[in-house]
Amino acid sequence: MGLPLAGLMAPTLIPDEIERRIAELKSVENWLNMNLNVLRLTIQGLELQKASLAALQGAAGNTTPGASEPAGREDPSKK
């Protein structure tokens, strides 16, 4: 929104200009809040993905060989 930093600091006595600046800044605030929410959702999604991977790796590490085969149905090549 092309306002120079010095322009934000200069006081004005024109009510319409003040209203315009307020509207612009509220628009920027809304845009930033929207991006912040997207960022939070992205972080939460990555944390969930990390937890899921850790759970899967933990479950894979706790299995014993042959435990996934039903009793009495062993692979004949292992005999």
mmCIF file of C-alpha atoms in Angstrom:
data_model
loop_
_atom_site.group_PDB
_atom_site.id
_atom_site.type_symbol
_atom_site.label_atom_id
_atom_site.label_comp_id
_atom_site.label_asym_id
_atom_site.label_seq_id
_atom_site.Cartn_x
_atom_site.Cartn_y
_atom_site.Cartn_z
ATOM 1 C CA MET A 1 0.000 0.000 0.000
ATOM 2 C CA GLY A 2 2.729 2.456 -0.953
ATOM 3 C CA LEU A 3 2.721 4.709 2.110
ATOM 4 C CA PRO A 4 6.182 5.853 3.041
ATOM 5 C CA LEU A 5 7.048 5.450 6.710
ATOM 6 C CA ALA A 6 7.446 9.202 7.108
ATOM 7 C CA GLY A 7 3.918 9.634 5.743
ATOM 8 C CA LEU A 8 2.519 7.523 8.554
ATOM 9 C CA MET A 9 4.148 9.701 11.164
ATOM 10 C CA ALA A 10 3.089 13.067 9.786
ATOM 11 C CA PRO A 11 -0.066 14.287 11.534
ATOM 12 C CA THR A 12 -2.915 15.560 9.418
ATOM 13 C CA LEU A 13 -5.888 17.699 10.289
ATOM 14 C CA ILE A 14 -8.064 16.527 7.405
ATOM 15 C CA PRO A 15 -10.766 14.162 8.730
ATOM 16 C CA ASP A 16 -11.208 12.407 5.372
ATOM 17 C CA GLU A 17 -7.484 11.668 5.200
ATOM 18 C CA ILE A 18 -7.543 10.271 8.733
ATOM 19 C CA GLU A 19 -10.512 8.036 7.864
ATOM 20 C CA ARG A 20 -8.729 6.823 4.731
ATOM 21 C CA ARG A 21 -5.601 5.957 6.726
ATOM 22 C CA ILE A 22 -7.655 4.150 9.357
ATOM 23 C CA ALA A 23 -9.408 2.133 6.650
ATOM 24 C CA GLU A 24 -6.087 1.253 4.982
ATOM 25 C CA LEU A 25 -4.510 0.198 8.261
ATOM 26 C CA LYS A 26 -7.548 -1.912 9.196
ATOM 27 C CA SER A 27 -7.305 -3.580 5.810
ATOM 28 C CA VAL A 28 -3.631 -4.353 6.417
ATOM 29 C CA GLU A 29 -4.468 -5.611 9.917
ATOM 30 C CA ASN A 30 -7.104 -7.984 8.516
ATOM 31 C CA TRP A 31 -4.668 -9.259 5.873
ATOM 32 C CA LEU A 32 -1.991 -9.862 8.511
ATOM 33 C CA ASN A 33 -4.467 -11.658 10.801
ATOM 34 C CA MET A 34 -5.560 -13.880 7.929
ATOM 35 C CA ASN A 35 -1.937 -14.767 7.152
ATOM 36 C CA LEU A 36 -1.269 -15.390 10.843
ATOM 37 C CA ASN A 37 -4.183 -17.833 10.965
ATOM 38 C CA VAL A 38 -2.904 -19.639 7.865
ATOM 39 C CA LEU A 39 0.548 -19.825 9.456
ATOM 40 C CA ARG A 40 -0.906 -21.244 12.685
ATOM 41 C CA LEU A 41 -2.866 -23.879 10.755
ATOM 42 C CA THR A 42 0.245 -24.825 8.792
ATOM 43 C CA ILE A 43 2.253 -25.218 11.997
ATOM 44 C CA GLN A 44 -0.518 -27.307 13.589
ATOM 45 C CA GLY A 45 -0.684 -29.503 10.504
ATOM 46 C CA LEU A 46 3.060 -30.089 10.554
ATOM 47 C CA GLU A 47 2.984 -30.852 14.285
ATOM 48 C CA LEU A 48 0.191 -33.372 13.697
ATOM 49 C CA GLN A 49 2.162 -34.927 10.843
ATOM 50 C CA LYS A 50 5.245 -35.152 13.075
ATOM 51 C CA ALA A 51 3.253 -36.804 15.874
ATOM 52 C CA SER A 52 1.684 -39.264 13.432
ATOM 53 C CA LEU A 53 5.079 -40.233 12.031
ATOM 54 C CA ALA A 54 6.478 -40.687 15.527
ATOM 55 C CA ALA A 55 3.518 -42.884 16.465
ATOM 56 C CA LEU A 56 3.911 -44.990 13.335
ATOM 57 C CA GLN A 57 7.641 -45.375 13.893
ATOM 58 C CA GLY A 58 7.029 -46.288 17.522
ATOM 59 C CA ALA A 59 4.430 -48.869 16.540
ATOM 60 C CA ALA A 60 6.731 -50.317 13.882
ATOM 61 C CA GLY A 61 9.571 -50.566 16.379
ATOM 62 C CA ASN A 62 7.433 -52.436 18.930
ATOM 63 C CA THR A 63 6.382 -55.286 16.631
ATOM 64 C CA THR A 64 8.126 -58.623 16.696
ATOM 65 C CA PRO A 65 8.945 -60.584 13.522
ATOM 66 C CA GLY A 66 6.036 -62.811 12.521
ATOM 67 C CA ALA A 67 3.598 -61.033 14.821
ATOM 68 C CA SER A 68 1.606 -59.762 11.862
ATOM 69 C CA GLU A 69 0.870 -63.320 10.673
ATOM 70 C CA PRO A 70 -2.146 -65.092 12.189
ATOM 71 C CA ALA A 71 -1.418 -68.143 14.370
ATOM 72 C CA GLY A 72 -1.142 -71.358 12.405
ATOM 73 C CA ARG A 73 -0.572 -69.601 9.087
ATOM 74 C CA GLU A 74 3.173 -69.245 8.984
ATOM 75 C CA ASP A 75 5.064 -68.707 5.775
ATOM 76 C CA PRO A 76 6.224 -72.157 4.532
ATOM 77 C CA SER A 77 9.505 -70.686 3.282
ATOM 78 C CA LYS A 78 10.481 -69.881 6.887
ATOM 79 C CA LYS A 79 10.386 -73.547 7.952
#
